[in-house]
Amino acid sequence: MRLFSRRFGLVAALAAGIAAPALAQAPASAPVRGGALTIGVESDFEGFDPIRAGVYSNSTVTAASLIYDTLMRLDDKGNLIPALALSMTPNEDGSVWVAKLRPGVKFHDGTPFTAQSVADHFNRLLDPANRFAGRAYIAIEKVEVGDDLTAVFKMRGPNAALPRTLAQPTVVTLIISVKQANEKGADYNRNPVGTGPFVFKEWRAADRLVAERNPDYWDKDKPYLDRVTVRPLPDSDARYASLVKGDVQVVWEDRAENIVKAKKDKNLVVLQWVGSGALVIPLNTQREPLNDKRVRQAVSMSLNRKANAAVLSQNLRPVYDDPYAPSSGIVCKDTGTLGYNPEAAKKLIADYGKPVKLTMTVTATPRGREGAQVFQADMKKVGIDVEIKPVDQTQLVKEALSRDFQVTGWRIIDLADVDPQMFANFHSKSPINFSGYNNAEVDRLLLIGRTSLDENKRKEAYCDLIKILNDDAVWLWSGSNIDFAITRKNVHGIPALRGGAVQVEGAWLSK
């Protein structure tokens, strides 16, 4: 099936970078129909109306992927495959993309899925009146209707990466029923309707979300499961214990001790995905004392990132000097990293001439607390006092997006192309630039990365960009983006954990 014009096939392949190894589940035998699956995730859900939720954590993407679909998908090797769209074709310069939609698809309420549905979804997110922060992630100007099964994406400039960007499930790309959102108003956020493999049944806050098999799903062979429950279990040790006991059959996991234990347990299977992006520590450049570059550089040089990552992750997560990671295909010979240099940091603090006190906001989880304690200890060595502020994940996101923080924990999620995240996080006009960073040269380089059809120019721009970001010490790269899930050994068919999401439209249980 023709997904791209010949001219853009190479461009899209290059934009994807080198596919990282994915330890997804190999089928044990023919899939078995029936059964119920329970997934344990890290946090409760922000909600399922992207306007009201603002962002989707990987926990929310896991749940939302039950109910919603994307236009395209990526297989475990990074190849584009059709989903709601059968193909996406660009014009000569990539400023317009035409999506041909799959016929016969229906929303869970029986409404036909058409090009108008696509236009309504994306145009709602792009409408400035809705103040949706996530619109910075995709460079779409508007979506128009060609005919019932033809959606036309008008871009803000040339864009080679759109189909790959739309293939990853995110707060932007998972298509909702705007008709239902308009009819239900605020209630839609807790009662979503989509075209996905499962139909939403209930959501008990901080307890569980339940979805049941969609008998009219467009992929007639799927899903295999009758029922899926997603349970927020913020304590990773309790989450792991529930898996071992059999109360849940799949968990998202990032606690190194549990991953190491699981690899030794014959009843469990560890899934791993090495993606682009990074675990990061954003610094708010608009808040004192971090509005002073000397203080930010001192913080950067005080943090023993590689030693800390080795301890916290038991060497499961290497640390790089940029947020791209090898899977992006962007390899910079010179990143301009400041390196670990506590003596130089002390001199910068002395030059600043005032006591430095910081508050670090983290998730109230073992992972969040442990990372904050390591940060606190490193800062103490150079005379920086750090108070740790643990909050639930929903609150952390809210405070970050409103710039109500000094230091926080975050993640640049794994995407098939680095443009959406880099542009959203660091362009001065982006509503998701929650560090308040403003640098004209960075803006210029980000535009090259977004619009150039020359892959070498894009890579050069991103390497020049990282030297500036590292010198300005805006965000600190604290770990690589490697996602893990652990399953009971009778669980099969879970694909690569892109973006940390556990997707189960093709999952099944052996007897």
XYZ file of C-alpha atoms in Angstrom:
511
model
C 0.000 0.000 0.000
C 1.339 3.407 -0.952
C 1.789 5.520 2.166
C 4.150 8.118 0.703
C 5.165 9.500 -2.610
C 8.485 8.063 -3.782
C 10.156 11.412 -3.192
C 9.162 11.526 0.444
C 9.780 7.882 1.269
C 13.475 8.555 1.893
C 12.770 11.778 3.776
C 10.342 10.042 6.117
C 12.689 7.136 6.692
C 15.527 9.484 7.568
C 13.322 11.509 9.879
C 12.586 8.372 11.854
C 16.236 7.813 12.616
C 17.649 4.385 13.282
C 15.128 2.033 14.784
C 16.071 1.179 18.349
C 15.909 -2.404 19.559
C 12.545 -3.324 20.956
C 11.994 -6.326 23.103
C 8.316 -6.755 22.308
C 6.491 -10.012 22.790
C 6.868 -12.667 20.150
C 3.712 -14.669 19.539
C 3.793 -18.019 21.327
C 1.086 -19.556 19.105
C -2.210 -18.556 17.527
C -3.988 -15.828 19.533
C -6.707 -16.964 21.898
C -9.947 -14.999 22.145
C -11.556 -13.980 25.396
C -10.463 -13.174 28.900
C -9.864 -10.067 30.977
C -6.592 -8.207 31.466
C -5.639 -5.788 34.239
C -2.817 -3.282 33.729
C -1.108 -1.494 36.622
C 0.112 2.027 35.821
C 1.937 4.752 37.714
C -0.732 7.422 38.111
C -4.376 8.307 37.745
C -5.543 9.816 34.476
C -5.673 13.527 33.631
C -8.886 12.916 31.704
C -9.721 12.103 28.090
C -10.679 15.443 26.597
C -7.324 16.818 25.425
C -8.526 20.398 25.875
C -9.272 19.834 29.551
C -6.500 17.335 30.278
C -3.763 19.452 28.683
C -1.284 16.584 28.477
C -1.467 12.806 28.644
C 0.943 10.967 30.919
C 2.012 7.499 29.760
C -0.634 6.144 32.160
C -3.307 8.155 30.386
C -2.022 7.179 26.923
C -2.250 3.530 27.988
C -5.918 4.009 28.892
C -6.747 6.373 26.019
C -5.307 3.918 23.468
C -8.046 1.486 24.445
C -10.731 3.974 23.417
C -9.142 6.096 20.687
C -7.180 5.461 17.488
C -4.524 7.334 15.524
C -4.515 7.928 11.777
C -1.346 5.876 11.268
C 0.671 3.428 13.368
C 4.255 2.278 13.633
C 5.200 -1.375 13.769
C 7.968 -2.660 16.035
C 10.566 -1.901 13.351
C 9.409 1.694 12.934
C 7.575 1.172 9.643
C 4.396 3.141 9.039
C 1.231 1.052 8.766
C -2.360 2.167 8.095
C -4.868 2.675 10.894
C -7.747 5.152 10.552
C -5.979 6.450 7.446
C -5.081 4.117 4.607
C -2.462 6.517 3.210
C -0.948 9.984 3.597
C 0.508 11.719 0.537
C 2.327 15.096 0.419
C 2.478 17.802 -2.196
C 5.881 18.684 -3.680
C 7.281 20.550 -0.661
C 5.451 18.803 2.180
C 3.354 21.835 3.083
C 0.123 19.913 2.375
C -0.633 16.275 3.250
C -3.698 14.387 2.016
C -5.005 11.565 4.198
C -7.241 8.925 2.594
C -9.394 7.432 5.340
C -10.530 3.891 5.976
C -14.190 3.448 4.957
C -16.816 1.962 7.257
C -15.285 3.048 10.581
C -17.701 4.108 13.325
C -17.395 5.803 16.676
C -18.636 3.841 19.677
C -21.933 5.778 19.582
C -22.540 4.560 16.001
C -21.632 7.863 14.319
C -19.613 7.411 11.096
C -15.934 8.372 11.225
C -15.278 10.762 8.328
C -12.886 13.465 7.194
C -15.096 15.914 9.082
C -14.310 13.972 12.251
C -10.588 14.416 11.579
C -10.959 18.110 10.807
C -13.120 18.701 13.890
C -10.613 16.959 16.162
C -7.480 18.777 15.007
C -9.094 22.176 14.385
C -10.549 22.121 17.888
C -7.066 21.624 19.314
C -5.626 24.325 17.069
C -8.296 26.918 17.905
C -6.546 29.589 20.050
C -9.815 30.169 21.905
C -9.504 26.690 23.427
C -6.036 27.480 24.830
C -4.791 23.953 24.273
C -1.111 23.900 25.188
C -0.461 20.728 23.193
C -1.071 22.464 19.859
C 2.613 23.402 19.909
C 3.496 19.763 19.295
C 2.344 19.634 15.666
C 2.969 22.244 12.966
C -0.526 22.083 11.473
C -2.226 25.287 10.331
C -5.648 23.709 9.770
C -7.354 20.568 8.480
C -9.859 20.771 5.627
C -12.361 18.274 4.235
C -11.796 17.118 0.644
C -14.639 14.604 0.679
C -16.069 12.180 3.251
C -12.906 10.074 3.209
C -10.278 12.711 2.377
C -8.757 14.963 5.039
C -6.330 17.673 3.902
C -3.651 18.852 6.344
C -2.426 22.392 5.629
C 0.922 22.842 7.375
C 2.566 26.029 8.652
C 5.509 25.237 6.371
C 7.227 22.258 4.749
C 7.033 19.235 7.023
C 8.419 15.798 6.216
C 7.592 14.175 9.536
C 3.804 14.593 9.821
C 2.676 10.972 9.189
C 5.213 9.606 11.658
C 4.252 12.234 14.213
C 0.580 11.325 13.832
C 1.372 7.620 14.229
C 2.425 7.825 17.862
C -0.443 7.895 20.392
C -0.378 11.245 22.219
C -2.754 13.862 23.575
C -2.827 15.385 20.074
C -2.965 12.343 17.805
C -5.565 10.123 19.506
C -8.779 11.189 17.780
C -11.825 11.886 19.942
C -15.509 12.303 19.081
C -15.893 16.083 18.991
C -19.653 15.591 18.556
C -19.803 13.818 21.931
C -17.426 16.333 23.511
C -19.721 19.175 22.438
C -22.841 17.400 23.671
C -21.413 16.269 27.025
C -19.359 19.348 27.818
C -17.143 18.946 30.882
C -18.568 15.470 31.493
C -16.847 14.163 28.341
C -13.466 14.331 30.077
C -14.590 11.394 32.221
C -16.778 9.655 29.620
C -14.815 9.392 26.360
C -16.049 8.102 23.001
C -13.712 7.022 20.226
C -13.219 4.492 17.436
C -10.767 2.319 19.383
C -10.647 -1.410 20.082
C -12.425 -1.074 23.429
C -15.504 0.842 24.557
C -15.300 2.914 27.734
C -17.461 1.603 30.608
C -16.411 3.325 33.844
C -13.699 5.331 35.572
C -13.451 5.384 39.349
C -10.975 8.113 40.248
C -7.681 6.826 41.671
C -9.033 3.254 41.470
C -9.676 1.903 37.966
C -10.821 2.470 34.401
C -12.745 -0.314 32.675
C -13.262 -0.827 28.937
C -14.912 -3.688 27.054
C -14.348 -5.188 23.609
C -15.648 -3.134 20.692
C -17.623 -5.676 18.602
C -17.665 -3.277 15.626
C -13.941 -2.507 15.553
C -12.592 -1.811 12.059
C -9.836 -4.414 12.483
C -12.236 -7.360 12.501
C -9.723 -9.810 13.998
C -9.148 -7.628 17.049
C -9.254 -7.102 19.901
C -8.867 -10.572 21.371
C -9.592 -9.616 24.978
C -13.134 -9.137 26.255
C -12.317 -6.627 28.968
C -9.398 -4.440 30.065
C -9.007 -2.715 33.416
C -6.338 -0.074 33.994
C -5.488 0.539 37.650
C -3.458 3.487 38.956
C -0.964 2.043 41.443
C 1.465 4.902 42.264
C 3.675 2.892 44.613
C 5.935 0.875 42.316
C 6.682 -1.764 44.945
C 2.973 -2.309 45.568
C 2.413 -2.377 41.807
C 5.082 -5.038 41.385
C 3.676 -7.053 44.302
C 0.249 -7.016 42.631
C 1.838 -8.441 39.485
C 3.652 -11.203 41.346
C 0.443 -12.088 43.176
C -1.517 -12.128 39.908
C -3.949 -9.333 40.761
C -2.684 -7.518 37.663
C -1.186 -9.169 34.600
C 0.832 -6.235 33.197
C 2.601 -3.326 34.885
C 4.436 -0.306 33.574
C 7.653 -0.214 35.574
C 10.638 2.062 36.003
C 12.015 0.981 39.368
C 15.325 -0.743 38.695
C 15.111 -3.135 41.615
C 11.816 -4.526 40.378
C 13.037 -4.881 36.795
C 16.114 -6.768 37.937
C 13.980 -9.062 40.129
C 11.512 -9.676 37.320
C 14.256 -10.809 34.958
C 14.997 -13.616 37.424
C 11.364 -14.669 37.898
C 10.318 -17.532 35.608
C 6.663 -16.466 35.857
C 7.322 -12.985 34.479
C 8.453 -11.449 31.195
C 10.251 -8.077 30.949
C 9.511 -5.938 27.883
C 11.906 -3.134 26.974
C 11.836 -0.295 24.451
C 14.793 2.027 23.814
C 13.340 5.257 22.483
C 14.326 8.804 21.694
C 13.927 11.589 24.252
C 15.222 11.668 27.817
C 14.445 11.944 31.485
C 15.074 15.585 32.300
C 15.264 18.178 35.069
C 13.813 21.472 33.773
C 14.923 24.736 35.407
C 12.542 27.703 35.423
C 14.565 30.507 33.829
C 11.943 33.073 34.892
C 12.220 32.414 38.633
C 14.951 33.703 40.926
C 17.654 32.590 41.393
C 17.461 30.467 38.215
C 16.926 33.514 36.038
C 20.683 34.001 36.491
C 22.729 31.878 34.063
C 25.531 31.504 36.633
C 23.195 29.713 39.021
C 21.821 27.420 36.309
C 25.333 26.520 35.186
C 26.323 25.860 38.801
C 23.349 23.508 39.187
C 24.319 21.718 35.970
C 27.958 21.286 36.970
C 27.002 20.140 40.490
C 24.853 17.270 39.267
C 26.785 14.012 38.875
C 24.351 12.755 36.270
C 26.095 9.621 35.077
C 27.038 8.340 38.528
C 23.533 9.059 39.818
C 21.881 7.271 36.902
C 24.082 4.228 37.441
C 22.914 4.021 41.060
C 19.254 4.898 40.538
C 18.750 2.655 37.511
C 21.318 -0.059 38.279
C 22.886 0.735 34.906
C 19.601 0.159 33.046
C 19.476 3.753 31.776
C 22.635 5.274 30.252
C 22.901 9.082 30.285
C 23.591 11.109 27.150
C 24.556 14.762 26.782
C 21.517 15.579 24.670
C 17.825 14.591 24.639
C 17.943 12.911 21.241
C 19.371 9.463 22.052
C 20.864 7.153 19.393
C 17.443 5.987 18.225
C 16.743 9.458 16.808
C 19.562 9.133 14.280
C 21.027 12.450 15.497
C 24.586 12.023 16.741
C 26.424 15.218 17.722
C 30.209 15.169 17.931
C 30.186 18.247 20.175
C 27.264 18.791 22.556
C 28.851 21.615 24.531
C 28.121 19.842 27.785
C 29.396 21.584 30.920
C 30.225 18.278 32.599
C 30.485 17.434 36.285
C 32.643 20.098 37.935
C 31.625 20.943 41.523
C 34.637 23.214 42.099
C 33.678 25.381 39.137
C 30.105 25.353 40.423
C 31.241 26.711 43.800
C 33.040 29.580 42.064
C 29.904 30.470 40.123
C 27.839 30.500 43.317
C 30.446 32.678 45.017
C 30.345 35.052 42.037
C 26.551 35.175 42.269
C 27.047 36.453 45.802
C 23.788 35.387 47.452
C 22.538 32.189 49.148
C 20.915 29.808 46.669
C 17.801 27.999 47.825
C 15.700 25.879 45.480
C 12.497 23.866 45.661
C 12.343 20.713 43.555
C 8.852 19.454 42.683
C 8.646 15.724 41.993
C 6.035 12.991 41.876
C 5.158 11.471 45.237
C 6.509 8.094 44.128
C 9.636 6.157 45.109
C 11.186 7.125 41.763
C 10.399 10.803 42.277
C 11.645 10.920 45.847
C 14.841 8.989 45.144
C 15.754 11.228 42.216
C 15.087 14.337 44.285
C 17.187 13.072 47.185
C 20.151 12.470 44.880
C 19.722 15.947 43.387
C 19.501 17.434 46.884
C 22.687 15.676 48.006
C 24.679 16.840 44.981
C 23.541 20.441 45.420
C 24.401 20.412 49.120
C 28.042 19.674 48.255
C 28.366 23.068 46.555
C 26.291 25.038 49.047
C 22.897 24.987 47.304
C 19.989 24.253 49.634
C 17.168 22.176 48.102
C 13.705 21.578 49.524
C 11.867 18.563 48.092
C 8.184 19.024 47.258
C 6.423 15.727 46.430
C 3.025 16.017 44.699
C 0.818 13.700 42.660
C 1.534 13.578 38.944
C -1.533 15.558 37.923
C -0.488 18.410 40.207
C 3.099 18.294 38.940
C 1.891 18.684 35.348
C -0.413 21.537 36.307
C 2.353 23.413 38.124
C 4.830 22.861 35.300
C 2.482 24.140 32.589
C 1.682 27.231 34.663
C 5.411 27.797 35.378
C 4.683 27.493 39.081
C 7.941 25.754 39.966
C 11.698 26.275 40.270
C 13.048 22.779 39.531
C 10.985 19.769 38.541
C 11.175 16.308 37.020
C 9.922 15.692 33.481
C 10.346 13.518 30.451
C 10.877 14.301 26.782
C 8.775 11.461 25.469
C 9.825 9.037 22.800
C 8.553 10.173 19.408
C 9.394 9.066 15.882
C 10.804 12.537 15.155
C 12.427 14.974 17.626
C 10.782 18.103 16.142
C 7.480 18.163 18.084
C 9.091 17.894 21.496
C 12.070 20.164 20.858
C 9.931 22.894 19.297
C 7.300 22.680 22.017
C 9.770 22.732 24.896
C 12.218 25.397 23.735
C 10.702 27.754 21.150
C 10.044 31.137 22.771
C 6.453 31.282 21.449
C 5.486 27.766 22.484
C 2.804 27.510 25.203
C 4.604 24.413 26.537
C 7.916 26.234 26.980
C 7.388 26.100 30.716
C 10.983 27.031 31.546
C 10.214 30.432 30.021
C 13.315 30.177 27.840
C 13.801 32.820 25.148
C 16.685 32.672 22.677
C 16.393 33.990 19.114
C 19.114 31.706 17.749
C 17.422 28.681 19.293
C 14.150 29.739 17.645
C 15.917 29.974 14.273
C 17.491 26.523 14.611
C 14.178 24.978 15.679
C 12.528 26.345 12.542
C 15.223 24.732 10.398
C 14.627 21.444 12.181
C 10.894 21.733 11.581
C 10.803 22.902 7.974
C 13.935 21.716 6.165
C 13.579 18.750 3.839
C 17.361 18.262 3.911
C 18.000 15.732 6.650
C 21.654 16.722 7.012
C 20.660 20.358 7.588
C 18.134 19.255 10.189
C 20.733 17.217 12.072
C 23.238 20.068 11.913
C 20.634 22.466 13.310
C 19.791 20.149 16.191
C 23.479 19.708 17.060
C 24.035 23.484 17.030
C 20.930 23.833 19.159
C 22.091 21.434 21.845
C 25.352 23.331 22.357
C 23.363 26.458 23.191
C 20.925 24.643 25.484
C 23.745 22.934 27.385
C 25.657 26.180 27.832
C 22.533 28.022 29.003
C 21.711 25.062 31.300
C 17.963 25.225 30.639
C 17.144 21.549 31.109
C 19.431 18.879 32.553
C 19.475 15.442 30.908
C 19.284 12.914 33.752
C 18.589 9.616 32.017
C 17.772 7.954 28.719
C 14.264 7.107 27.630
C 14.056 3.368 28.119
C 10.602 2.076 28.940
C 9.851 -1.188 30.678
C 6.740 -3.239 31.219
C 6.507 -6.538 33.040
C 3.875 -9.149 32.244
C 2.750 -12.486 33.534
C 4.109 -15.178 31.228
C 0.653 -15.984 29.828
C 0.286 -12.474 28.346
C 1.179 -12.124 24.654
C 0.936 -9.652 21.799
C 1.965 -6.371 23.435
C 3.848 -4.212 20.883
C 6.825 -1.915 21.439
C 6.290 0.443 24.363
C 6.445 3.642 22.330
C 6.214 6.649 24.604
C 5.894 4.328 27.592
C 2.358 3.342 26.636
C 1.167 -0.244 27.084
C -1.095 -0.932 24.083
C -3.195 -4.070 24.112
C -5.399 -4.054 20.993
C -3.519 -7.176 19.865
C -2.870 -8.690 23.307
C -4.180 -12.100 24.306
C -3.940 -14.597 27.146
C -2.754 -18.176 26.776
C -4.541 -20.765 28.856
